[in-house]
């Protein structure tokens, strides 16, 4: 297992300074991290999640979790591209699994629409779902104005680009 830089990309680090408030089930259920999980912790978690002692966690950078312990992570599948250009995925504590955003810019707009990683995977994201969040909208407008789209469009685009993510991960499970 190869160690990696645990420092978050600057935009993600600034995003994690904003208040994530689940608003008693009506907001975003997310606990952001100040740095990525270590390579050792990531591999240990992926082995536990899949039940497969042979897997390594090197293609994931975990940057936060929901209240039940499900993880949000960058999935490093775009060779040679920086972290902010990698897709964001979610592994739920009860087996929920999915790609939630094509990249960090789209992720910002998912949050702006009041949808977090868990909500994007556990619920059907329809037009108008989610409670808009002014702080996250302002942040997205500042850091990714060119990527502006609805949460449903974010999730749809991610699933269209990475249709085999869930099948790929489930194939690792024992």
PDB file of C-alpha atoms in Angstrom:
ATOM      1  CA  UNK A   1       0.000   0.000   0.000  1.00  0.00           C
ATOM      2  CA  UNK A   2       1.555   3.224  -1.202  1.00  0.00           C
ATOM      3  CA  UNK A   3       1.299   6.352   0.977  1.00  0.00           C
ATOM      4  CA  UNK A   4      -0.117   9.483  -0.607  1.00  0.00           C
ATOM      5  CA  UNK A   5      -0.434  13.175   0.160  1.00  0.00           C
ATOM      6  CA  UNK A   6      -3.292  13.613   2.638  1.00  0.00           C
ATOM      7  CA  UNK A   7      -3.707  17.330   1.959  1.00  0.00           C
ATOM      8  CA  UNK A   8      -7.100  18.276   0.478  1.00  0.00           C
ATOM      9  CA  UNK A   9      -7.206  20.331  -2.734  1.00  0.00           C
ATOM     10  CA  UNK A  10      -7.478  24.029  -1.739  1.00  0.00           C
ATOM     11  CA  UNK A  11     -11.081  24.464  -2.941  1.00  0.00           C
ATOM     12  CA  UNK A  12     -12.220  21.362  -1.048  1.00  0.00           C
ATOM     13  CA  UNK A  13     -10.393  22.515   2.093  1.00  0.00           C
ATOM     14  CA  UNK A  14     -12.183  25.894   1.893  1.00  0.00           C
ATOM     15  CA  UNK A  15     -15.510  24.153   1.233  1.00  0.00           C
ATOM     16  CA  UNK A  16     -15.049  22.082   4.381  1.00  0.00           C
ATOM     17  CA  UNK A  17     -14.908  25.292   6.410  1.00  0.00           C
ATOM     18  CA  UNK A  18     -18.572  25.956   5.564  1.00  0.00           C
ATOM     19  CA  UNK A  19     -21.180  24.621   7.993  1.00  0.00           C
ATOM     20  CA  UNK A  20     -22.702  21.308   6.927  1.00  0.00           C
ATOM     21  CA  UNK A  21     -26.011  21.100   8.762  1.00  0.00           C
ATOM     22  CA  UNK A  22     -28.298  18.109   8.469  1.00  0.00           C
ATOM     23  CA  UNK A  23     -31.166  20.255   9.793  1.00  0.00           C
ATOM     24  CA  UNK A  24     -32.753  17.222  11.459  1.00  0.00           C
ATOM     25  CA  UNK A  25     -32.917  15.218   8.253  1.00  0.00           C
ATOM     26  CA  UNK A  26     -33.806  18.125   5.949  1.00  0.00           C
ATOM     27  CA  UNK A  27     -30.282  19.234   5.038  1.00  0.00           C
ATOM     28  CA  UNK A  28     -27.000  17.633   4.048  1.00  0.00           C
ATOM     29  CA  UNK A  29     -25.854  14.772   6.280  1.00  0.00           C
ATOM     30  CA  UNK A  30     -22.103  15.138   5.928  1.00  0.00           C
ATOM     31  CA  UNK A  31     -19.087  15.414   8.208  1.00  0.00           C
ATOM     32  CA  UNK A  32     -16.138  16.859   6.244  1.00  0.00           C
ATOM     33  CA  UNK A  33     -12.559  15.876   7.029  1.00  0.00           C
ATOM     34  CA  UNK A  34      -9.627  18.255   7.350  1.00  0.00           C
ATOM     35  CA  UNK A  35      -7.425  15.845   5.389  1.00  0.00           C
ATOM     36  CA  UNK A  36      -7.786  12.618   3.436  1.00  0.00           C
ATOM     37  CA  UNK A  37      -7.873   9.314   5.280  1.00  0.00           C
ATOM     38  CA  UNK A  38      -4.461   7.650   5.187  1.00  0.00           C
ATOM     39  CA  UNK A  39      -3.628   4.963   2.623  1.00  0.00           C
ATOM     40  CA  UNK A  40      -3.607   2.354   5.396  1.00  0.00           C
ATOM     41  CA  UNK A  41      -7.014   3.449   6.741  1.00  0.00           C
ATOM     42  CA  UNK A  42      -8.471   3.585   3.221  1.00  0.00           C
ATOM     43  CA  UNK A  43      -7.273   0.093   2.348  1.00  0.00           C
ATOM     44  CA  UNK A  44      -8.513  -1.296   5.666  1.00  0.00           C
ATOM     45  CA  UNK A  45     -11.916   0.270   5.169  1.00  0.00           C
ATOM     46  CA  UNK A  46     -12.234  -0.937   1.532  1.00  0.00           C
ATOM     47  CA  UNK A  47     -11.303  -4.467   2.599  1.00  0.00           C
ATOM     48  CA  UNK A  48     -13.939  -4.374   5.323  1.00  0.00           C
ATOM     49  CA  UNK A  49     -16.577  -2.869   2.987  1.00  0.00           C
ATOM     50  CA  UNK A  50     -15.977  -5.446   0.252  1.00  0.00           C
ATOM     51  CA  UNK A  51     -15.046  -8.386   2.472  1.00  0.00           C
ATOM     52  CA  UNK A  52     -12.068  -8.835   0.160  1.00  0.00           C
ATOM     53  CA  UNK A  53      -8.607  -8.887   1.769  1.00  0.00           C
ATOM     54  CA  UNK A  54      -6.914  -8.657  -1.638  1.00  0.00           C
ATOM     55  CA  UNK A  55      -8.160  -5.170  -2.574  1.00  0.00           C
ATOM     56  CA  UNK A  56      -6.109  -2.021  -2.123  1.00  0.00           C
ATOM     57  CA  UNK A  57      -7.603   1.417  -1.552  1.00  0.00           C
ATOM     58  CA  UNK A  58      -5.123   3.401  -3.639  1.00  0.00           C
ATOM     59  CA  UNK A  59      -7.688   4.571  -6.170  1.00  0.00           C
ATOM     60  CA  UNK A  60      -9.772   6.352  -3.507  1.00  0.00           C
ATOM     61  CA  UNK A  61      -9.224   9.492  -1.431  1.00  0.00           C
ATOM     62  CA  UNK A  62     -11.783   9.634   1.378  1.00  0.00           C
ATOM     63  CA  UNK A  63     -12.649  13.192   2.396  1.00  0.00           C
ATOM     64  CA  UNK A  64     -15.725  12.886   4.616  1.00  0.00           C
ATOM     65  CA  UNK A  65     -18.549  10.753   5.904  1.00  0.00           C
ATOM     66  CA  UNK A  66     -22.241  10.856   6.607  1.00  0.00           C
ATOM     67  CA  UNK A  67     -23.731  10.350  10.083  1.00  0.00           C
ATOM     68  CA  UNK A  68     -23.942   6.570   9.671  1.00  0.00           C
ATOM     69  CA  UNK A  69     -20.295   6.194   8.657  1.00  0.00           C
ATOM     70  CA  UNK A  70     -20.665   6.047   4.875  1.00  0.00           C
ATOM     71  CA  UNK A  71     -17.702   7.567   3.019  1.00  0.00           C
ATOM     72  CA  UNK A  72     -17.385  10.156   0.243  1.00  0.00           C
ATOM     73  CA  UNK A  73     -14.241   9.888  -1.841  1.00  0.00           C
ATOM     74  CA  UNK A  74     -12.517  10.893  -5.019  1.00  0.00           C
ATOM     75  CA  UNK A  75     -12.244   7.895  -7.340  1.00  0.00           C
ATOM     76  CA  UNK A  76      -8.964   8.159  -9.259  1.00  0.00           C
ATOM     77  CA  UNK A  77      -9.929   6.808 -12.677  1.00  0.00           C
ATOM     78  CA  UNK A  78      -8.919   9.665 -14.971  1.00  0.00           C
ATOM     79  CA  UNK A  79      -5.254   8.891 -15.489  1.00  0.00           C
ATOM     80  CA  UNK A  80      -3.003  11.917 -15.246  1.00  0.00           C
ATOM     81  CA  UNK A  81      -5.780  14.265 -14.127  1.00  0.00           C
ATOM     82  CA  UNK A  82      -5.579  16.200 -10.831  1.00  0.00           C
ATOM     83  CA  UNK A  83      -7.870  15.304  -7.927  1.00  0.00           C
ATOM     84  CA  UNK A  84     -10.437  18.059  -8.590  1.00  0.00           C
ATOM     85  CA  UNK A  85     -11.050  16.533 -12.038  1.00  0.00           C
ATOM     86  CA  UNK A  86     -11.742  13.039 -10.675  1.00  0.00           C
ATOM     87  CA  UNK A  87     -15.271  11.739  -9.993  1.00  0.00           C
ATOM     88  CA  UNK A  88     -16.716  11.675  -6.495  1.00  0.00           C
ATOM     89  CA  UNK A  89     -18.291   8.496  -5.179  1.00  0.00           C
ATOM     90  CA  UNK A  90     -20.107   7.345  -2.068  1.00  0.00           C
ATOM     91  CA  UNK A  91     -19.931   4.055  -0.150  1.00  0.00           C
ATOM     92  CA  UNK A  92     -22.763   3.795   2.380  1.00  0.00           C
ATOM     93  CA  UNK A  93     -22.596   1.949   5.667  1.00  0.00           C
ATOM     94  CA  UNK A  94     -25.557  -0.205   4.624  1.00  0.00           C
ATOM     95  CA  UNK A  95     -24.273  -1.063   1.146  1.00  0.00           C
ATOM     96  CA  UNK A  96     -25.401   2.083  -0.672  1.00  0.00           C
ATOM     97  CA  UNK A  97     -23.023   2.768  -3.520  1.00  0.00           C
ATOM     98  CA  UNK A  98     -22.764   5.179  -6.407  1.00  0.00           C
ATOM     99  CA  UNK A  99     -20.988   7.896  -8.281  1.00  0.00           C
ATOM    100  CA  UNK A 100     -22.399  11.286  -7.235  1.00  0.00           C
ATOM    101  CA  UNK A 101     -20.490  13.878  -9.277  1.00  0.00           C
ATOM    102  CA  UNK A 102     -18.220  13.900 -12.331  1.00  0.00           C
ATOM    103  CA  UNK A 103     -15.711  16.160 -10.568  1.00  0.00           C
ATOM    104  CA  UNK A 104     -15.290  18.685  -7.767  1.00  0.00           C
ATOM    105  CA  UNK A 105     -17.012  21.488  -9.707  1.00  0.00           C
ATOM    106  CA  UNK A 106     -20.141  19.385 -10.175  1.00  0.00           C
ATOM    107  CA  UNK A 107     -19.956  18.335  -6.524  1.00  0.00           C
ATOM    108  CA  UNK A 108     -20.097  21.993  -5.487  1.00  0.00           C
ATOM    109  CA  UNK A 109     -23.364  22.371  -7.420  1.00  0.00           C
ATOM    110  CA  UNK A 110     -24.768  19.187  -5.897  1.00  0.00           C
ATOM    111  CA  UNK A 111     -24.225  20.703  -2.448  1.00  0.00           C
ATOM    112  CA  UNK A 112     -25.591  24.077  -3.573  1.00  0.00           C
ATOM    113  CA  UNK A 113     -28.839  22.294  -4.371  1.00  0.00           C
ATOM    114  CA  UNK A 114     -29.004  20.840  -0.879  1.00  0.00           C
ATOM    115  CA  UNK A 115     -27.964  17.306  -1.828  1.00  0.00           C
ATOM    116  CA  UNK A 116     -24.989  15.561  -0.227  1.00  0.00           C
ATOM    117  CA  UNK A 117     -23.186  12.348  -1.207  1.00  0.00           C
ATOM    118  CA  UNK A 118     -25.474  10.080   0.834  1.00  0.00           C
ATOM    119  CA  UNK A 119     -28.633  11.742  -0.433  1.00  0.00           C
ATOM    120  CA  UNK A 120     -27.417  11.482  -4.037  1.00  0.00           C
ATOM    121  CA  UNK A 121     -27.042   7.708  -3.716  1.00  0.00           C
ATOM    122  CA  UNK A 122     -29.792   6.742  -1.256  1.00  0.00           C
ATOM    123  CA  UNK A 123     -32.585   8.802  -2.802  1.00  0.00           C
ATOM    124  CA  UNK A 124     -33.745   9.495  -6.323  1.00  0.00           C
ATOM    125  CA  UNK A 125     -32.546  13.018  -7.091  1.00  0.00           C
ATOM    126  CA  UNK A 126     -35.303  14.732  -9.033  1.00  0.00           C
ATOM    127  CA  UNK A 127     -35.589  18.285 -10.281  1.00  0.00           C
ATOM    128  CA  UNK A 128     -36.458  20.443  -7.299  1.00  0.00           C
ATOM    129  CA  UNK A 129     -35.373  17.902  -4.684  1.00  0.00           C
ATOM    130  CA  UNK A 130     -33.087  19.194  -1.976  1.00  0.00           C
ATOM    131  CA  UNK A 131     -33.233  22.433  -0.073  1.00  0.00           C
ATOM    132  CA  UNK A 132     -31.066  25.095  -1.720  1.00  0.00           C
ATOM    133  CA  UNK A 133     -28.212  26.249   0.446  1.00  0.00           C
ATOM    134  CA  UNK A 134     -27.203  29.889   0.042  1.00  0.00           C
ATOM    135  CA  UNK A 135     -23.699  29.474   1.477  1.00  0.00           C
ATOM    136  CA  UNK A 136     -22.931  26.537  -0.828  1.00  0.00           C
ATOM    137  CA  UNK A 137     -24.506  28.311  -3.812  1.00  0.00           C
ATOM    138  CA  UNK A 138     -22.333  31.380  -3.241  1.00  0.00           C
ATOM    139  CA  UNK A 139     -19.292  29.115  -2.904  1.00  0.00           C
ATOM    140  CA  UNK A 140     -20.126  27.250  -6.131  1.00  0.00           C
ATOM    141  CA  UNK A 141     -20.696  30.538  -7.993  1.00  0.00           C
ATOM    142  CA  UNK A 142     -17.278  31.734  -6.861  1.00  0.00           C
ATOM    143  CA  UNK A 143     -15.331  28.518  -7.581  1.00  0.00           C
ATOM    144  CA  UNK A 144     -17.216  26.801 -10.423  1.00  0.00           C
ATOM    145  CA  UNK A 145     -19.611  29.185 -12.174  1.00  0.00           C
ATOM    146  CA  UNK A 146     -19.085  27.434 -15.526  1.00  0.00           C
ATOM    147  CA  UNK A 147     -20.338  24.135 -14.082  1.00  0.00           C
ATOM    148  CA  UNK A 148     -23.684  25.438 -12.801  1.00  0.00           C
ATOM    149  CA  UNK A 149     -26.394  22.795 -12.971  1.00  0.00           C
ATOM    150  CA  UNK A 150     -29.144  21.272 -10.858  1.00  0.00           C
ATOM    151  CA  UNK A 151     -28.433  18.388  -8.476  1.00  0.00           C
ATOM    152  CA  UNK A 152     -30.426  16.036 -10.712  1.00  0.00           C
ATOM    153  CA  UNK A 153     -28.286  17.065 -13.709  1.00  0.00           C
ATOM    154  CA  UNK A 154     -25.100  16.528 -11.662  1.00  0.00           C
ATOM    155  CA  UNK A 155     -26.086  12.994 -10.688  1.00  0.00           C
ATOM    156  CA  UNK A 156     -27.393  12.154 -14.167  1.00  0.00           C
ATOM    157  CA  UNK A 157     -24.134  13.307 -15.816  1.00  0.00           C
ATOM    158  CA  UNK A 158     -22.010  11.349 -13.321  1.00  0.00           C
ATOM    159  CA  UNK A 159     -23.956   8.142 -13.805  1.00  0.00           C
ATOM    160  CA  UNK A 160     -23.901   8.563 -17.578  1.00  0.00           C
ATOM    161  CA  UNK A 161     -20.124   8.989 -17.647  1.00  0.00           C
ATOM    162  CA  UNK A 162     -19.432   6.210 -15.129  1.00  0.00           C
ATOM    163  CA  UNK A 163     -22.248   3.682 -15.623  1.00  0.00           C
ATOM    164  CA  UNK A 164     -20.187   0.699 -14.446  1.00  0.00           C
ATOM    165  CA  UNK A 165     -18.943   2.069 -11.113  1.00  0.00           C
ATOM    166  CA  UNK A 166     -21.369   0.118  -8.961  1.00  0.00           C
ATOM    167  CA  UNK A 167     -20.931  -3.101 -10.950  1.00  0.00           C
ATOM    168  CA  UNK A 168     -17.125  -2.724 -10.767  1.00  0.00           C
ATOM    169  CA  UNK A 169     -17.136  -2.324  -6.990  1.00  0.00           C
ATOM    170  CA  UNK A 170     -19.742  -5.032  -6.356  1.00  0.00           C
ATOM    171  CA  UNK A 171     -17.538  -7.437  -8.359  1.00  0.00           C
ATOM    172  CA  UNK A 172     -14.834  -6.929  -5.699  1.00  0.00           C
ATOM    173  CA  UNK A 173     -17.183  -8.009  -2.896  1.00  0.00           C
ATOM    174  CA  UNK A 174     -16.851 -11.469  -1.380  1.00  0.00           C
TER     175      UNK A 174
END
